[in-house]
Short mmCIF file of C-alpha atoms and ligand atoms in Angstrom, two decimals:
data_model
loop_
_atom_site.label_atom_id
_atom_site.label_comp_id
_atom_site.label_asym_id
_atom_site.label_seq_id
_atom_site.Cartn_x
_atom_site.Cartn_y
_atom_site.Cartn_z
CA MET A 1 -1.14 34.36 -30.47
CA LYS A 2 0.95 32.18 -32.81
CA LYS A 3 4.29 33.86 -31.35
CA LEU A 4 3.15 33.15 -27.86
CA PHE A 5 2.44 29.69 -28.73
CA ALA A 6 5.64 29.19 -30.34
CA ALA A 7 7.44 30.70 -27.27
CA LEU A 8 5.60 28.53 -25.02
CA LEU A 9 6.65 25.42 -27.05
CA ALA A 10 10.07 26.42 -26.94
CA VAL A 11 9.91 26.74 -22.96
CA ALA A 12 8.42 23.12 -23.06
CA LEU A 13 10.90 21.83 -25.12
CA THR A 14 13.87 23.24 -23.02
CA VAL A 15 12.34 21.99 -19.85
CA SER A 16 11.76 18.51 -21.08
CA LEU A 17 15.16 18.27 -22.59
CA PHE A 18 16.63 19.35 -19.08
CA ALA A 19 14.42 16.79 -17.33
CA GLY A 20 15.96 14.12 -19.89
CA CYS A 21 19.33 15.05 -18.67
CA ALA A 22 18.60 15.18 -14.86
CA LYS A 23 19.95 12.30 -12.68
CA LYS A 24 17.58 9.44 -12.46
CA GLY A 25 16.19 9.11 -9.06
CA TYR A 26 16.41 5.15 -9.19
CA ARG A 27 18.85 2.32 -9.54
CA THR A 28 18.53 0.16 -12.97
CA VAL A 29 18.08 -3.39 -12.95
CA ASP A 30 21.96 -3.82 -13.81
CA GLU A 31 22.95 -1.62 -10.92
CA ILE A 32 20.66 -3.60 -8.67
CA LYS A 33 22.17 -6.75 -9.82
CA SER A 34 25.85 -5.63 -9.59
CA SER A 35 25.25 -4.39 -6.00
CA GLY A 36 23.90 -7.96 -4.91
CA GLU A 37 20.70 -6.78 -3.08
CA ILE A 38 17.39 -4.84 -3.72
CA VAL A 39 16.06 -2.62 -1.22
CA LEU A 40 12.28 -2.91 -0.27
CA LEU A 41 10.44 -0.04 1.30
CA THR A 42 7.43 -1.10 3.49
CA ASN A 43 5.45 -0.38 6.54
CA ALA A 44 5.06 -3.60 8.65
CA MET A 45 2.14 -2.59 10.60
CA PHE A 46 -0.67 -4.20 8.29
CA GLU A 47 -1.16 -7.65 8.75
CA PRO A 48 -1.44 -10.14 6.95
CA TYR A 49 0.53 -8.12 4.20
CA GLU A 50 3.59 -7.00 6.37
CA TYR A 51 4.04 -7.28 10.12
CA ILE A 52 6.52 -8.26 12.67
CA ALA A 53 6.89 -11.87 13.85
CA GLY A 54 9.80 -13.21 15.93
CA GLY A 55 11.55 -9.86 15.38
CA LYS A 56 11.37 -10.15 11.61
CA VAL A 57 9.49 -8.23 9.03
CA VAL A 58 7.23 -11.14 7.26
CA GLY A 59 3.95 -11.07 5.50
CA ALA A 60 2.25 -11.90 1.81
CA ASP A 61 3.84 -8.86 0.39
CA ILE A 62 7.28 -9.84 1.93
CA ASP A 63 6.93 -13.32 0.30
CA LEU A 64 6.22 -11.83 -3.13
CA ALA A 65 9.26 -9.07 -2.70
CA GLN A 66 11.34 -12.15 -2.12
CA LEU A 67 10.29 -13.73 -5.39
CA VAL A 68 11.30 -10.36 -6.89
CA ALA A 69 14.76 -10.58 -5.56
CA ASP A 70 15.23 -14.42 -6.57
CA GLU A 71 14.11 -13.46 -10.12
CA LEU A 72 16.98 -10.92 -10.09
CA GLY A 73 19.50 -13.31 -8.18
CA VAL A 74 20.06 -10.94 -5.12
CA LYS A 75 19.39 -10.60 -1.57
CA LEU A 76 16.35 -8.81 -0.21
CA LYS A 77 16.93 -5.95 1.99
CA ILE A 78 13.84 -4.61 3.94
CA LEU A 79 13.57 -1.12 5.21
CA ASP A 80 10.59 -0.52 7.65
CA MET A 81 9.08 3.06 7.82
CA ASP A 82 5.89 5.06 8.35
CA PHE A 83 3.29 4.28 5.57
CA ASP A 84 2.98 7.77 4.97
CA GLY A 85 6.77 8.20 4.03
CA LEU A 86 6.95 5.42 1.55
CA VAL A 87 6.16 7.11 -1.64
CA ASP A 88 8.74 10.04 -1.13
CA ALA A 89 11.49 7.32 0.01
CA LEU A 90 11.04 5.72 -3.04
CA ALA A 91 11.10 8.86 -5.25
CA SER A 92 14.25 9.97 -3.31
CA GLY A 93 15.98 6.73 -4.05
CA LYS A 94 15.94 5.41 -0.46
CA GLY A 95 14.86 2.14 -2.00
CA ASP A 96 14.27 0.31 -5.24
CA PHE A 97 10.58 -0.81 -4.69
CA ILE A 98 7.45 -0.70 -2.29
CA ALA A 99 5.24 -3.43 -1.65
CA ALA A 100 2.97 -2.44 1.24
CA GLY A 101 -0.56 -3.10 0.34
CA MET A 102 -0.48 -0.09 -1.36
CA ALA A 103 -3.51 1.27 -3.75
CA ASN A 104 -2.32 2.13 -7.08
CA ASN A 105 -4.09 5.49 -7.36
CA PRO A 106 -3.45 8.59 -9.68
CA GLU A 107 -2.10 10.76 -6.81
CA ARG A 108 0.70 8.34 -5.95
CA ALA A 109 1.28 7.50 -9.88
CA LYS A 110 2.55 11.05 -10.29
CA VAL A 111 5.50 10.10 -8.09
CA VAL A 112 6.22 6.52 -8.61
CA ASP A 113 5.56 3.86 -11.20
CA PHE A 114 2.98 1.06 -10.28
CA SER A 115 3.43 -2.58 -11.26
CA ILE A 116 0.23 -4.78 -12.20
CA GLU A 117 -2.43 -5.15 -9.46
CA TYR A 118 -2.08 -8.36 -7.63
CA VAL A 119 -4.88 -7.87 -5.15
CA HIS A 120 -8.37 -6.54 -5.42
CA ASN A 121 -8.85 -4.59 -2.27
CA SER A 122 -11.47 -2.62 -0.61
CA LEU A 123 -11.89 -0.64 2.45
CA HIS A 124 -14.44 -1.59 5.18
CA ILE A 125 -15.80 -0.45 8.22
CA ILE A 126 -15.14 -2.33 11.67
CA ILE A 127 -17.67 -1.49 14.45
CA PRO A 128 -18.44 -3.11 17.65
CA ALA A 129 -20.83 -6.13 17.38
CA ASP A 130 -23.46 -4.01 18.99
CA SER A 131 -23.16 -0.80 17.19
CA THR A 132 -25.95 1.05 15.55
CA ILE A 133 -23.72 2.06 12.71
CA ALA A 134 -24.99 0.26 9.48
CA GLY A 135 -22.83 1.98 7.06
CA VAL A 136 -20.96 4.78 5.48
CA ASP A 137 -23.85 7.12 5.97
CA ASP A 138 -24.04 6.55 9.76
CA LEU A 139 -20.40 7.82 10.10
CA ALA A 140 -21.04 11.61 10.19
CA GLY A 141 -19.82 13.09 13.39
CA LYS A 142 -18.32 9.92 14.69
CA ARG A 143 -14.88 9.24 15.99
CA ILE A 144 -13.13 7.38 13.46
CA ALA A 145 -10.01 5.42 13.56
CA VAL A 146 -7.63 4.89 10.58
CA GLN A 147 -4.01 4.22 9.74
CA GLU A 148 -2.32 7.47 9.00
CA GLY A 149 -1.71 8.49 5.29
CA THR A 150 -3.73 5.66 3.89
CA THR A 151 -6.72 5.86 1.72
CA SER A 152 -9.12 5.25 4.83
CA ASP A 153 -7.43 8.38 6.27
CA ASP A 154 -8.21 10.28 3.05
CA PHE A 155 -11.59 9.04 2.66
CA VAL A 156 -12.46 9.89 6.08
CA ARG A 157 -11.06 13.48 5.82
CA GLY A 158 -12.55 14.13 2.36
CA SER A 159 -16.11 12.28 2.61
CA VAL A 160 -17.18 11.94 5.91
CA PRO A 161 -18.68 15.01 7.38
CA ASP A 162 -17.69 16.18 11.00
CA ALA A 163 -15.79 13.22 11.75
CA SER A 164 -13.12 13.29 14.32
CA VAL A 165 -10.11 11.36 12.70
CA LEU A 166 -8.02 9.09 15.07
CA ALA A 167 -4.81 8.53 12.89
CA PHE A 168 -2.76 5.54 14.16
CA LYS A 169 0.63 4.36 12.78
CA ASP A 170 -0.58 0.63 12.92
CA ALA A 171 -3.54 -0.70 11.25
CA VAL A 172 -4.06 -3.27 14.28
CA VAL A 173 -3.70 -0.47 16.83
CA ALA A 174 -6.27 1.42 14.78
CA GLY A 175 -8.81 -1.47 14.88
CA ASN A 176 -8.29 -2.17 18.50
CA ALA A 177 -9.19 1.38 19.24
CA VAL A 178 -12.82 0.54 18.60
CA SER A 179 -12.69 -2.63 21.12
CA ASP A 180 -11.36 -0.14 23.80
CA GLY A 181 -13.94 2.43 23.09
CA ARG A 182 -11.83 5.40 21.85
CA ALA A 183 -13.19 5.16 18.47
CA ASP A 184 -16.90 4.39 17.20
CA ALA A 185 -15.41 2.89 13.97
CA CYS A 186 -12.39 2.21 12.12
CA ILE A 187 -12.09 2.12 8.20
CA LEU A 188 -9.55 -0.42 7.20
CA ASP A 189 -8.65 -2.69 4.27
CA LEU A 190 -10.42 -5.94 3.78
CA LYS A 191 -8.05 -8.45 5.14
CA PRO A 192 -6.51 -6.45 7.79
CA ALA A 193 -9.94 -5.65 8.89
CA GLU A 194 -11.14 -9.05 8.84
CA GLY A 195 -7.91 -9.99 11.15
CA VAL A 196 -8.76 -7.35 13.65
CA ALA A 197 -12.31 -8.77 13.76
CA ALA A 198 -11.04 -12.22 14.15
CA ASN A 199 -8.78 -11.35 16.95
CA SER A 200 -11.16 -9.38 18.94
CA ASN A 201 -13.04 -12.15 20.99
CA GLY A 202 -16.31 -11.39 19.04
CA LYS A 203 -16.28 -7.88 20.07
CA LEU A 204 -15.86 -6.28 16.60
CA ILE A 205 -17.48 -7.01 13.15
CA VAL A 206 -16.57 -5.82 9.65
CA LEU A 207 -19.44 -4.56 7.45
CA ASP A 208 -19.96 -5.74 3.97
CA GLU A 209 -20.35 -2.38 2.34
CA VAL A 210 -17.42 -1.22 0.55
CA VAL A 211 -16.16 2.16 1.44
CA GLY A 212 -15.39 4.58 -1.44
CA GLU A 213 -13.88 3.14 -4.63
CA GLU A 214 -12.45 -0.51 -5.00
CA GLU A 215 -8.61 -0.48 -4.68
CA LEU A 216 -6.02 -2.29 -6.78
CA MET A 217 -2.82 -3.23 -4.95
CA SER A 218 0.26 -2.73 -6.73
CA MET A 219 3.83 -2.74 -6.01
CA ALA A 220 5.70 0.55 -7.05
CA ALA A 221 9.05 1.45 -8.54
CA GLY A 222 11.01 4.53 -9.13
CA LYS A 223 9.51 6.84 -11.78
CA GLY A 224 10.74 5.91 -15.11
CA ASN A 225 12.24 2.54 -14.01
CA GLN A 226 10.54 0.57 -16.49
CA GLY A 227 13.06 -2.35 -16.30
CA LEU A 228 12.34 -3.09 -12.89
CA VAL A 229 8.54 -2.70 -13.44
CA ASP A 230 8.71 -5.34 -16.07
CA ILE A 231 10.41 -7.79 -13.74
CA ILE A 232 8.02 -7.05 -11.00
CA ASN A 233 5.13 -7.43 -13.58
CA SER A 234 6.27 -10.88 -14.63
CA VAL A 235 7.00 -12.23 -11.20
CA LEU A 236 3.45 -10.94 -10.02
CA ARG A 237 1.75 -12.38 -13.30
CA LYS A 238 2.97 -15.81 -12.48
CA ALA A 239 2.41 -15.82 -8.66
CA ILE A 240 -1.16 -14.49 -9.46
CA ASP A 241 -1.65 -17.25 -12.13
CA ASN A 242 -0.29 -20.02 -10.14
CA GLY A 243 -2.23 -19.32 -6.71
CA THR A 244 0.68 -17.92 -4.94
CA VAL A 245 -0.83 -14.76 -4.17
CA ASP A 246 -3.92 -16.07 -2.81
CA GLU A 247 -1.91 -18.80 -0.75
CA ARG A 248 0.40 -16.27 0.83
CA VAL A 249 -2.44 -14.05 1.74
CA GLN A 250 -4.39 -17.01 3.25
CA TYR A 251 -1.08 -18.40 5.03
CA HIS A 252 -0.61 -14.93 6.87
CA MET A 253 -4.18 -14.49 7.64
CA ASP A 254 -4.11 -18.03 9.54
CA ALA A 255 -0.76 -16.98 10.91
CA THR A 256 -2.21 -13.86 12.52
CA THR A 257 -5.54 -14.90 13.75
CA GLY A 258 -4.51 -18.46 14.92
CA GLY A 259 -6.88 -19.99 12.16
N1 LIG B 1 -4.47 0.29 1.00
C1 LIG B 1 -4.15 1.34 1.88
C2 LIG B 1 -3.41 2.46 0.92
O1 LIG B 1 -2.78 2.20 -0.17
C3 LIG B 1 -3.56 1.09 3.07
C4 LIG B 1 -2.30 0.31 2.88
C5 LIG B 1 -1.58 0.44 4.38
N2 LIG B 1 -0.27 -0.41 4.07
C6 LIG B 1 0.59 -0.67 5.08
N3 LIG B 1 1.75 -1.32 4.77
N4 LIG B 1 0.53 0.08 6.25
O2 LIG B 1 -3.45 3.53 1.46
#
């Protein structure tokens, strides 16, 4: 038994030594600085956090990401892609960080390193104003719209019996599937859900009930890129404390709901 243990230990040590030598999958803060730009990965289909306006990617997350770029003294370059590709894209070095209304969860934390949380978020049900659905328990067997690859998507597939899942690339399009009758309900993050309802001419409402666990929204950097995580954390800490985070979210809520 002792011998087996010793052998296993030797293997484990060798593996971790090699892992230490393996090429890191991220750019250090110094490498980012000398290149003159930091590359943000996002999915601009998630108002008010990131969306397209006037042909540009804008939103609360983009404003916060810009503060990170400013802190480093570099330009912000934005790569817009499908939400479900973001974590792998970061892990394979296609960008330096993610800001995408992303929940900091253990599954994703295996692949990327998360910053502190900057928004307390929760998932909610959007239904037609005259729907008989009153909460999660009424969703079984229903047609439910979600944004593909998100925690809402996971929740419906994992926790709602017999649901037919309608997965859309765009959160707003998922919400609108309820108003045009293709779906009985949609599960979406709070602010995006409120935005969809506000733009529905009274057709849709958002239930107060929190679906699943509360979520903590964080930015993410490459696994092991502590230098960049530290900078993101200090920028976010300041933006939380001085009200910038709340102000930017409200600004983009108003901009997308005509409020
Ligand atoms: N909070 C949810 C998640 O982390 C949805 C985020 C969607 N964000 C986006 N930019 N499309 O899965």
